[in-house]
C-alpha cells in the first residue's frame, strides 16, 4: 500500500471507531481554541475520548489544550468538540495537524466550526473582541494538501473563493445580535509560530489587510474545504499583536483572556449551532 492509501485507510478506521463508540454522526464538529475549551463541558450525555484512545490521533502538548474529543448534545443537537488541537509549531507535520478534520469529514460530519485565540492587528480591535473570520491569508501556511491527492476526500486543485460559508456568517450575525454580543468581521492571517511575531511582521500583515494573526485554523480550514465541509471561523482576540501595545506578549495572558471571554463565546456558538 502506498502512503496515501495507508492514510485514507487510517481515516476510515478512525471514522469507523468514532461511529461505533459514539453511535451517531454529529451535525457539526467544533475545534475549540486556547482557553475556549469550556464549551465542551456544557454538553449533555457527554462521551469523552482522550486523543490517545482515538486511532490515528496524535497527543496534544500545549498548555490550555486538554486533548479530548467530547461528543454530546448542545441544546439538543448532536455535536462533537475538540478540546485542544494539533499545531504545526509543535513539530507535527501538516498531515497530523489536519487528521482530525479529515476524520470528521470521513465520518460524515458536514459542518465545521473553527475557533482560535489570536492577536489583534486592526487598531480598532480590543482584547476580548470576538471576530467572525471573513477570509484568510493562507500564503504563509505550508499547504496541508501537499503530496499525492486523497481523491476519496476531494480534488487535487480546489476552489477557495469562499473558504467560509456565507450562510453560516449570516447565522453568526443573527446569533450575535440576539445575544447582544459585538461581533467584528475580518481577515485572519496565519503565522507558523511558536514565536510571537515581531512588530515589523505585524506591520507587514496589516499592510496585507490582516485584522488578526494566529498559529492555527488555516490548515484545518484548507483541509475541511478540500473535503467539502461547510465552515465558520470565530476568533477571540486575546492580546493585541506585537508592537501595538508597549509591552511583551505572554502565553498566560492569552489563556486568561480566552477564559474571560468564554461565556460570550459559548453563547454565540450555541446560537449558531441552533440555526444550522
Ligand atoms: N500571535 C500569534 N498567535 C497568537 C497571538 C499572537 O499575538 N495571540 C494568540 N495567538
PDB file of C-alpha atoms and ligand atoms in Angstrom:
ATOM      1  CA  UNK A   1       0.000   0.000   0.000  1.00  0.00           C
ATOM      2  CA  UNK A   2       1.351   3.494  -0.782  1.00  0.00           C
ATOM      3  CA  UNK A   3       1.338   6.306   1.823  1.00  0.00           C
ATOM      4  CA  UNK A   4      -1.802   7.973   0.509  1.00  0.00           C
ATOM      5  CA  UNK A   5      -3.787   4.724   0.514  1.00  0.00           C
ATOM      6  CA  UNK A   6      -2.498   3.966   4.012  1.00  0.00           C
ATOM      7  CA  UNK A   7      -3.570   7.379   5.197  1.00  0.00           C
ATOM      8  CA  UNK A   8      -7.037   7.015   3.759  1.00  0.00           C
ATOM      9  CA  UNK A   9      -7.289   3.551   5.292  1.00  0.00           C
ATOM     10  CA  UNK A  10      -6.393   5.110   8.681  1.00  0.00           C
ATOM     11  CA  UNK A  11      -9.067   7.800   8.248  1.00  0.00           C
ATOM     12  CA  UNK A  12     -11.655   5.109   7.509  1.00  0.00           C
ATOM     13  CA  UNK A  13     -10.564   3.163  10.584  1.00  0.00           C
ATOM     14  CA  UNK A  14     -10.800   6.305  12.773  1.00  0.00           C
ATOM     15  CA  UNK A  15     -14.227   7.203  11.374  1.00  0.00           C
ATOM     16  CA  UNK A  16     -15.419   3.641  11.998  1.00  0.00           C
ATOM     17  CA  UNK A  17     -14.121   3.745  15.593  1.00  0.00           C
ATOM     18  CA  UNK A  18     -15.892   7.060  16.242  1.00  0.00           C
ATOM     19  CA  UNK A  19     -19.157   5.825  14.754  1.00  0.00           C
ATOM     20  CA  UNK A  20     -19.014   2.616  16.837  1.00  0.00           C
ATOM     21  CA  UNK A  21     -18.136   4.487  20.021  1.00  0.00           C
ATOM     22  CA  UNK A  22     -20.434   7.478  19.674  1.00  0.00           C
ATOM     23  CA  UNK A  23     -23.338   5.899  17.813  1.00  0.00           C
ATOM     24  CA  UNK A  24     -24.351   8.912  15.732  1.00  0.00           C
ATOM     25  CA  UNK A  25     -22.849  11.311  13.229  1.00  0.00           C
ATOM     26  CA  UNK A  26     -22.706  14.789  14.824  1.00  0.00           C
ATOM     27  CA  UNK A  27     -24.177  17.555  12.718  1.00  0.00           C
ATOM     28  CA  UNK A  28     -21.211  19.772  13.449  1.00  0.00           C
ATOM     29  CA  UNK A  29     -17.654  19.458  14.755  1.00  0.00           C
ATOM     30  CA  UNK A  30     -16.212  22.328  16.767  1.00  0.00           C
ATOM     31  CA  UNK A  31     -12.499  22.923  17.235  1.00  0.00           C
ATOM     32  CA  UNK A  32     -12.032  24.829  20.493  1.00  0.00           C
ATOM     33  CA  UNK A  33      -9.052  27.178  20.667  1.00  0.00           C
ATOM     34  CA  UNK A  34      -6.802  28.168  23.581  1.00  0.00           C
ATOM     35  CA  UNK A  35      -8.853  28.973  26.673  1.00  0.00           C
ATOM     36  CA  UNK A  36     -12.151  28.244  24.857  1.00  0.00           C
ATOM     37  CA  UNK A  37     -12.440  24.586  25.890  1.00  0.00           C
ATOM     38  CA  UNK A  38     -15.222  25.183  28.442  1.00  0.00           C
ATOM     39  CA  UNK A  39     -17.930  24.742  25.812  1.00  0.00           C
ATOM     40  CA  UNK A  40     -17.238  21.006  25.782  1.00  0.00           C
ATOM     41  CA  UNK A  41     -18.163  20.855  29.478  1.00  0.00           C
ATOM     42  CA  UNK A  42     -21.660  22.137  28.663  1.00  0.00           C
ATOM     43  CA  UNK A  43     -22.613  19.103  26.577  1.00  0.00           C
ATOM     44  CA  UNK A  44     -25.318  16.740  27.820  1.00  0.00           C
ATOM     45  CA  UNK A  45     -24.797  12.976  27.668  1.00  0.00           C
ATOM     46  CA  UNK A  46     -21.106  13.540  27.009  1.00  0.00           C
ATOM     47  CA  UNK A  47     -18.898  10.841  25.571  1.00  0.00           C
ATOM     48  CA  UNK A  48     -15.366  11.973  26.259  1.00  0.00           C
ATOM     49  CA  UNK A  49     -12.492  10.400  24.365  1.00  0.00           C
ATOM     50  CA  UNK A  50      -8.889  11.194  25.104  1.00  0.00           C
ATOM     51  CA  UNK A  51      -6.905  11.658  21.876  1.00  0.00           C
ATOM     52  CA  UNK A  52      -4.682   8.792  22.960  1.00  0.00           C
ATOM     53  CA  UNK A  53      -7.726   6.463  22.719  1.00  0.00           C
ATOM     54  CA  UNK A  54      -8.641   7.509  19.200  1.00  0.00           C
ATOM     55  CA  UNK A  55      -6.812   5.571  16.493  1.00  0.00           C
ATOM     56  CA  UNK A  56      -4.771   7.892  14.279  1.00  0.00           C
ATOM     57  CA  UNK A  57      -4.891  10.956  16.574  1.00  0.00           C
ATOM     58  CA  UNK A  58      -1.591  12.332  17.865  1.00  0.00           C
ATOM     59  CA  UNK A  59      -1.216  13.530  21.504  1.00  0.00           C
ATOM     60  CA  UNK A  60      -1.821  17.231  22.363  1.00  0.00           C
ATOM     61  CA  UNK A  61       1.053  19.027  24.090  1.00  0.00           C
ATOM     62  CA  UNK A  62       0.112  22.709  24.546  1.00  0.00           C
ATOM     63  CA  UNK A  63      -0.814  24.115  27.938  1.00  0.00           C
ATOM     64  CA  UNK A  64      -4.509  25.058  27.949  1.00  0.00           C
ATOM     65  CA  UNK A  65      -5.350  22.329  25.425  1.00  0.00           C
ATOM     66  CA  UNK A  66      -6.536  19.187  27.161  1.00  0.00           C
ATOM     67  CA  UNK A  67      -6.572  16.764  24.236  1.00  0.00           C
ATOM     68  CA  UNK A  68     -10.085  15.312  24.328  1.00  0.00           C
ATOM     69  CA  UNK A  69     -12.872  14.838  21.845  1.00  0.00           C
ATOM     70  CA  UNK A  70     -16.205  15.331  23.590  1.00  0.00           C
ATOM     71  CA  UNK A  71     -19.384  14.272  21.789  1.00  0.00           C
ATOM     72  CA  UNK A  72     -22.810  15.100  23.193  1.00  0.00           C
ATOM     73  CA  UNK A  73     -25.865  17.292  22.975  1.00  0.00           C
ATOM     74  CA  UNK A  74     -25.693  21.080  22.841  1.00  0.00           C
ATOM     75  CA  UNK A  75     -29.269  22.314  23.357  1.00  0.00           C
ATOM     76  CA  UNK A  76     -30.484  19.007  21.950  1.00  0.00           C
ATOM     77  CA  UNK A  77     -28.199  18.984  18.887  1.00  0.00           C
ATOM     78  CA  UNK A  78     -25.628  16.250  18.393  1.00  0.00           C
ATOM     79  CA  UNK A  79     -22.190  17.788  18.120  1.00  0.00           C
ATOM     80  CA  UNK A  80     -18.575  16.936  18.829  1.00  0.00           C
ATOM     81  CA  UNK A  81     -15.969  19.291  20.211  1.00  0.00           C
ATOM     82  CA  UNK A  82     -12.196  19.076  20.150  1.00  0.00           C
ATOM     83  CA  UNK A  83     -10.672  20.361  23.381  1.00  0.00           C
ATOM     84  CA  UNK A  84      -7.195  21.000  22.113  1.00  0.00           C
ATOM     85  CA  UNK A  85      -5.858  20.730  18.594  1.00  0.00           C
ATOM     86  CA  UNK A  86      -2.599  19.907  16.840  1.00  0.00           C
ATOM     87  CA  UNK A  87      -0.354  22.760  15.774  1.00  0.00           C
ATOM     88  CA  UNK A  88       2.423  22.822  13.203  1.00  0.00           C
ATOM     89  CA  UNK A  89       4.713  24.556  15.721  1.00  0.00           C
ATOM     90  CA  UNK A  90       4.564  21.509  17.988  1.00  0.00           C
ATOM     91  CA  UNK A  91       6.592  19.717  15.337  1.00  0.00           C
ATOM     92  CA  UNK A  92       3.709  17.776  13.813  1.00  0.00           C
ATOM     93  CA  UNK A  93       3.618  17.615  10.069  1.00  0.00           C
ATOM     94  CA  UNK A  94       0.607  19.228   8.403  1.00  0.00           C
ATOM     95  CA  UNK A  95      -0.926  15.808   7.726  1.00  0.00           C
ATOM     96  CA  UNK A  96      -1.136  15.239  11.500  1.00  0.00           C
ATOM     97  CA  UNK A  97      -2.493  18.749  12.117  1.00  0.00           C
ATOM     98  CA  UNK A  98      -5.456  18.179   9.787  1.00  0.00           C
ATOM     99  CA  UNK A  99      -6.022  14.493  10.529  1.00  0.00           C
ATOM    100  CA  UNK A 100      -8.980  15.130  12.903  1.00  0.00           C
ATOM    101  CA  UNK A 101     -10.759  17.345  10.352  1.00  0.00           C
ATOM    102  CA  UNK A 102     -10.306  14.746   7.650  1.00  0.00           C
ATOM    103  CA  UNK A 103     -11.521  12.043  10.044  1.00  0.00           C
ATOM    104  CA  UNK A 104     -14.660  14.117  10.777  1.00  0.00           C
ATOM    105  CA  UNK A 105     -15.313  14.523   7.041  1.00  0.00           C
ATOM    106  CA  UNK A 106     -14.818  10.782   6.530  1.00  0.00           C
ATOM    107  CA  UNK A 107     -17.176  10.088   9.445  1.00  0.00           C
ATOM    108  CA  UNK A 108     -19.777  12.126   7.536  1.00  0.00           C
ATOM    109  CA  UNK A 109     -19.874  15.358   9.569  1.00  0.00           C
ATOM    110  CA  UNK A 110     -20.929  18.085   7.111  1.00  0.00           C
ATOM    111  CA  UNK A 111     -20.160  21.228   9.142  1.00  0.00           C
ATOM    112  CA  UNK A 112     -17.168  22.648  10.994  1.00  0.00           C
ATOM    113  CA  UNK A 113     -16.823  25.496  13.487  1.00  0.00           C
ATOM    114  CA  UNK A 114     -13.189  26.524  13.916  1.00  0.00           C
ATOM    115  CA  UNK A 115     -12.239  28.791  16.789  1.00  0.00           C
ATOM    116  CA  UNK A 116      -8.959  30.248  17.970  1.00  0.00           C
ATOM    117  CA  UNK A 117      -7.139  32.711  20.156  1.00  0.00           C
ATOM    118  CA  UNK A 118      -5.461  35.417  18.117  1.00  0.00           C
ATOM    119  CA  UNK A 119      -3.536  38.659  18.307  1.00  0.00           C
ATOM    120  CA  UNK A 120      -5.331  41.838  17.236  1.00  0.00           C
ATOM    121  CA  UNK A 121      -3.680  43.701  14.346  1.00  0.00           C
ATOM    122  CA  UNK A 122      -6.552  46.033  13.491  1.00  0.00           C
ATOM    123  CA  UNK A 123      -6.022  49.069  15.724  1.00  0.00           C
ATOM    124  CA  UNK A 124      -9.751  49.450  16.382  1.00  0.00           C
ATOM    125  CA  UNK A 125      -9.867  45.972  17.984  1.00  0.00           C
ATOM    126  CA  UNK A 126      -9.661  45.355  21.726  1.00  0.00           C
ATOM    127  CA  UNK A 127      -8.673  42.406  23.886  1.00  0.00           C
ATOM    128  CA  UNK A 128     -11.788  40.308  24.422  1.00  0.00           C
ATOM    129  CA  UNK A 129     -13.310  41.052  20.999  1.00  0.00           C
ATOM    130  CA  UNK A 130     -14.825  38.194  19.030  1.00  0.00           C
ATOM    131  CA  UNK A 131     -14.288  38.225  15.276  1.00  0.00           C
ATOM    132  CA  UNK A 132     -16.068  36.353  12.541  1.00  0.00           C
ATOM    133  CA  UNK A 133     -13.453  35.252  10.018  1.00  0.00           C
ATOM    134  CA  UNK A 134     -14.442  36.510   6.567  1.00  0.00           C
ATOM    135  CA  UNK A 135     -11.341  35.376   4.726  1.00  0.00           C
ATOM    136  CA  UNK A 136      -7.836  34.080   5.346  1.00  0.00           C
ATOM    137  CA  UNK A 137      -4.256  34.863   4.435  1.00  0.00           C
ATOM    138  CA  UNK A 138      -3.022  31.339   3.706  1.00  0.00           C
ATOM    139  CA  UNK A 139       0.215  32.245   1.916  1.00  0.00           C
ATOM    140  CA  UNK A 140       2.461  31.732   4.958  1.00  0.00           C
ATOM    141  CA  UNK A 141       0.987  28.322   5.664  1.00  0.00           C
ATOM    142  CA  UNK A 142       2.557  25.211   4.125  1.00  0.00           C
ATOM    143  CA  UNK A 143      -0.387  23.523   2.425  1.00  0.00           C
ATOM    144  CA  UNK A 144      -1.729  20.511   4.349  1.00  0.00           C
ATOM    145  CA  UNK A 145      -2.810  19.107   0.976  1.00  0.00           C
ATOM    146  CA  UNK A 146       0.763  18.857  -0.319  1.00  0.00           C
ATOM    147  CA  UNK A 147       1.618  15.417  -1.632  1.00  0.00           C
ATOM    148  CA  UNK A 148      -0.444  12.929  -3.555  1.00  0.00           C
ATOM    149  CA  UNK A 149      -4.100  13.903  -3.549  1.00  0.00           C
ATOM    150  CA  UNK A 150      -6.520  11.812  -1.498  1.00  0.00           C
ATOM    151  CA  UNK A 151      -9.171  11.629  -4.204  1.00  0.00           C
ATOM    152  CA  UNK A 152     -11.683   9.976  -1.860  1.00  0.00           C
ATOM    153  CA  UNK A 153     -11.854  13.266   0.063  1.00  0.00           C
ATOM    154  CA  UNK A 154     -11.562  15.929  -2.619  1.00  0.00           C
ATOM    155  CA  UNK A 155      -9.970  17.224  -5.781  1.00  0.00           C
ATOM    156  CA  UNK A 156      -6.299  17.974  -6.419  1.00  0.00           C
ATOM    157  CA  UNK A 157      -6.976  21.652  -7.206  1.00  0.00           C
ATOM    158  CA  UNK A 158      -9.897  23.010  -5.279  1.00  0.00           C
ATOM    159  CA  UNK A 159     -11.674  26.307  -5.007  1.00  0.00           C
ATOM    160  CA  UNK A 160     -11.034  28.663  -2.075  1.00  0.00           C
ATOM    161  CA  UNK A 161     -13.173  31.579  -3.298  1.00  0.00           C
ATOM    162  CA  UNK A 162     -15.480  31.264  -0.311  1.00  0.00           C
ATOM    163  CA  UNK A 163     -13.499  29.276   2.276  1.00  0.00           C
ATOM    164  CA  UNK A 164     -16.020  30.329   4.941  1.00  0.00           C
ATOM    165  CA  UNK A 165     -19.723  29.771   4.434  1.00  0.00           C
ATOM    166  CA  UNK A 166     -21.678  32.984   3.728  1.00  0.00           C
ATOM    167  CA  UNK A 167     -24.773  31.274   5.062  1.00  0.00           C
ATOM    168  CA  UNK A 168     -23.081  30.459   8.381  1.00  0.00           C
ATOM    169  CA  UNK A 169     -21.705  34.003   8.625  1.00  0.00           C
ATOM    170  CA  UNK A 170     -25.258  35.292   8.399  1.00  0.00           C
ATOM    171  CA  UNK A 171     -26.292  32.881  11.181  1.00  0.00           C
ATOM    172  CA  UNK A 172     -23.426  34.183  13.326  1.00  0.00           C
ATOM    173  CA  UNK A 173     -24.515  37.794  12.782  1.00  0.00           C
ATOM    174  CA  UNK A 174     -28.051  36.942  13.849  1.00  0.00           C
ATOM    175  CA  UNK A 175     -26.837  34.945  16.807  1.00  0.00           C
ATOM    176  CA  UNK A 176     -24.589  37.812  17.956  1.00  0.00           C
ATOM    177  CA  UNK A 177     -27.379  40.350  17.573  1.00  0.00           C
ATOM    178  CA  UNK A 178     -29.780  38.191  19.556  1.00  0.00           C
ATOM    179  CA  UNK A 179     -27.262  37.677  22.372  1.00  0.00           C
ATOM    180  CA  UNK A 180     -26.210  41.337  22.414  1.00  0.00           C
ATOM    181  CA  UNK A 181     -22.639  40.439  21.510  1.00  0.00           C
ATOM    182  CA  UNK A 182     -20.490  42.727  19.375  1.00  0.00           C
ATOM    183  CA  UNK A 183     -19.063  40.621  16.587  1.00  0.00           C
ATOM    184  CA  UNK A 184     -16.246  42.002  14.467  1.00  0.00           C
ATOM    185  CA  UNK A 185     -15.626  40.699  10.959  1.00  0.00           C
ATOM    186  CA  UNK A 186     -12.224  40.454   9.428  1.00  0.00           C
ATOM    187  CA  UNK A 187      -9.256  38.683   7.911  1.00  0.00           C
ATOM    188  CA  UNK A 188      -7.237  36.050   9.801  1.00  0.00           C
ATOM    189  CA  UNK A 189      -3.572  35.672   8.875  1.00  0.00           C
ATOM    190  CA  UNK A 190      -1.637  32.511   9.690  1.00  0.00           C
ATOM    191  CA  UNK A 191       1.790  32.643  11.304  1.00  0.00           C
ATOM    192  CA  UNK A 192       3.723  29.438  11.982  1.00  0.00           C
ATOM    193  CA  UNK A 193       4.960  30.309  15.465  1.00  0.00           C
ATOM    194  CA  UNK A 194       5.790  29.239  18.111  1.00  0.00           C
ATOM    195  CA  UNK A 195       7.482  32.639  18.450  1.00  0.00           C
ATOM    196  CA  UNK A 196       5.090  35.556  18.529  1.00  0.00           C
ATOM    197  CA  UNK A 197       5.568  37.883  15.573  1.00  0.00           C
ATOM    198  CA  UNK A 198       7.863  40.908  15.561  1.00  0.00           C
ATOM    199  CA  UNK A 199       6.378  44.424  15.356  1.00  0.00           C
ATOM    200  CA  UNK A 200       7.558  44.579  11.735  1.00  0.00           C
ATOM    201  CA  UNK A 201       5.846  41.246  10.941  1.00  0.00           C
ATOM    202  CA  UNK A 202       2.665  42.786  12.277  1.00  0.00           C
ATOM    203  CA  UNK A 203       3.070  45.975  10.233  1.00  0.00           C
ATOM    204  CA  UNK A 204       3.551  43.815   7.153  1.00  0.00           C
ATOM    205  CA  UNK A 205       0.446  41.740   7.896  1.00  0.00           C
ATOM    206  CA  UNK A 206      -1.538  44.933   8.477  1.00  0.00           C
ATOM    207  CA  UNK A 207      -0.417  46.226   5.053  1.00  0.00           C
ATOM    208  CA  UNK A 208      -1.658  42.961   3.560  1.00  0.00           C
ATOM    209  CA  UNK A 209      -5.080  43.539   5.065  1.00  0.00           C
ATOM    210  CA  UNK A 210      -4.956  41.223   8.088  1.00  0.00           C
ATOM    211  CA  UNK A 211      -7.090  42.105  11.121  1.00  0.00           C
ATOM    212  CA  UNK A 212      -5.800  39.330  13.377  1.00  0.00           C
ATOM    213  CA  UNK A 213      -2.987  36.775  13.460  1.00  0.00           C
ATOM    214  CA  UNK A 214      -2.801  33.288  14.902  1.00  0.00           C
ATOM    215  CA  UNK A 215      -0.945  29.981  14.748  1.00  0.00           C
ATOM    216  CA  UNK A 216      -3.808  27.637  13.851  1.00  0.00           C
ATOM    217  CA  UNK A 217      -7.088  27.480  11.948  1.00  0.00           C
ATOM    218  CA  UNK A 218      -5.817  27.971   8.383  1.00  0.00           C
ATOM    219  CA  UNK A 219      -4.569  24.382   7.898  1.00  0.00           C
ATOM    220  CA  UNK A 220      -7.843  22.997   9.253  1.00  0.00           C
ATOM    221  CA  UNK A 221      -9.981  25.251   7.057  1.00  0.00           C
ATOM    222  CA  UNK A 222      -7.975  24.303   3.963  1.00  0.00           C
ATOM    223  CA  UNK A 223      -8.416  20.575   4.718  1.00  0.00           C
ATOM    224  CA  UNK A 224     -12.108  20.999   5.508  1.00  0.00           C
ATOM    225  CA  UNK A 225     -12.683  22.883   2.240  1.00  0.00           C
ATOM    226  CA  UNK A 226     -10.829  20.183   0.360  1.00  0.00           C
ATOM    227  CA  UNK A 227     -13.173  17.621   1.889  1.00  0.00           C
ATOM    228  CA  UNK A 228     -16.242  19.720   1.034  1.00  0.00           C
ATOM    229  CA  UNK A 229     -17.266  20.764   4.549  1.00  0.00           C
ATOM    230  CA  UNK A 230     -19.189  23.985   5.273  1.00  0.00           C
ATOM    231  CA  UNK A 231     -17.155  26.084   7.690  1.00  0.00           C
ATOM    232  CA  UNK A 232     -17.427  29.001  10.050  1.00  0.00           C
ATOM    233  CA  UNK A 233     -14.466  30.553  11.892  1.00  0.00           C
ATOM    234  CA  UNK A 234     -14.563  32.617  15.083  1.00  0.00           C
ATOM    235  CA  UNK A 235     -11.502  34.307  16.565  1.00  0.00           C
ATOM    236  CA  UNK A 236     -11.123  35.558  20.095  1.00  0.00           C
ATOM    237  CA  UNK A 237      -8.703  38.475  20.444  1.00  0.00           C
ATOM    238  CA  UNK A 238      -6.645  37.510  23.482  1.00  0.00           C
ATOM    239  CA  UNK A 239      -3.961  40.174  23.111  1.00  0.00           C
ATOM    240  CA  UNK A 240      -3.012  42.986  20.812  1.00  0.00           C
ATOM    241  CA  UNK A 241      -0.333  41.823  18.374  1.00  0.00           C
ATOM    242  CA  UNK A 242       3.344  42.662  18.810  1.00  0.00           C
ATOM    243  CA  UNK A 243       4.202  46.341  18.744  1.00  0.00           C
ATOM    244  CA  UNK A 244       0.608  47.559  19.150  1.00  0.00           C
ATOM    245  CA  UNK A 245       0.922  47.981  22.906  1.00  0.00           C
ATOM    246  CA  UNK A 246       4.156  48.908  24.524  1.00  0.00           C
ATOM    247  CA  UNK A 247       4.739  45.549  26.248  1.00  0.00           C
ATOM    248  CA  UNK A 248       5.867  41.985  25.544  1.00  0.00           C
ATOM    249  CA  UNK A 249       3.390  39.164  24.750  1.00  0.00           C
ATOM    250  CA  UNK A 250       2.728  36.391  27.205  1.00  0.00           C
ATOM    251  CA  UNK A 251       1.010  32.991  26.720  1.00  0.00           C
ATOM    252  CA  UNK A 252      -0.549  33.144  30.223  1.00  0.00           C
ATOM    253  CA  UNK A 253      -2.313  36.357  29.223  1.00  0.00           C
ATOM    254  CA  UNK A 254      -3.568  34.685  26.057  1.00  0.00           C
ATOM    255  CA  UNK A 255      -5.043  31.838  28.124  1.00  0.00           C
ATOM    256  CA  UNK A 256      -6.626  34.155  30.691  1.00  0.00           C
ATOM    257  CA  UNK A 257      -8.254  36.384  28.051  1.00  0.00           C
ATOM    258  CA  UNK A 258      -9.685  33.243  26.427  1.00  0.00           C
ATOM    259  CA  UNK A 259     -11.189  32.150  29.756  1.00  0.00           C
ATOM    260  CA  UNK A 260     -12.605  35.649  30.422  1.00  0.00           C
ATOM    261  CA  UNK A 261     -14.363  35.649  27.051  1.00  0.00           C
ATOM    262  CA  UNK A 262     -15.632  32.067  27.358  1.00  0.00           C
ATOM    263  CA  UNK A 263     -19.191  32.930  28.383  1.00  0.00           C
ATOM    264  CA  UNK A 264     -19.948  35.249  25.439  1.00  0.00           C
ATOM    265  CA  UNK A 265     -18.168  32.872  23.148  1.00  0.00           C
ATOM    266  CA  UNK A 266     -20.301  29.905  24.282  1.00  0.00           C
ATOM    267  CA  UNK A 267     -23.485  31.946  23.837  1.00  0.00           C
ATOM    268  CA  UNK A 268     -22.502  32.838  20.294  1.00  0.00           C
ATOM    269  CA  UNK A 269     -21.683  29.237  19.390  1.00  0.00           C
ATOM    270  CA  UNK A 270     -24.984  27.985  20.839  1.00  0.00           C
ATOM    271  CA  UNK A 271     -26.877  30.470  18.689  1.00  0.00           C
ATOM    272  CA  UNK A 272     -25.015  29.377  15.585  1.00  0.00           C
ATOM    273  CA  UNK A 273     -25.491  25.633  16.216  1.00  0.00           C
ATOM    274  CA  UNK A 274     -29.208  26.174  16.849  1.00  0.00           C
ATOM    275  CA  UNK A 275     -29.527  27.874  13.444  1.00  0.00           C
ATOM    276  CA  UNK A 276     -27.533  25.285  11.458  1.00  0.00           C
TER     277      UNK A 276
HETATM  278  N1  LIG B   1       0.223  36.000  17.502  1.00  0.00           N
HETATM  279  C1  LIG B   1       0.051  34.752  17.032  1.00  0.00           C
HETATM  280  N2  LIG B   1      -0.761  33.881  17.573  1.00  0.00           N
HETATM  281  C2  LIG B   1      -1.473  34.261  18.641  1.00  0.00           C
HETATM  282  C3  LIG B   1      -1.354  35.534  19.185  1.00  0.00           C
HETATM  283  C4  LIG B   1      -0.463  36.461  18.583  1.00  0.00           C
HETATM  284  O1  LIG B   1      -0.311  37.617  19.012  1.00  0.00           O
HETATM  285  N3  LIG B   1      -2.197  35.594  20.261  1.00  0.00           N
HETATM  286  C5  LIG B   1      -2.812  34.393  20.347  1.00  0.00           C
HETATM  287  N4  LIG B   1      -2.373  33.576  19.367  1.00  0.00           N
END
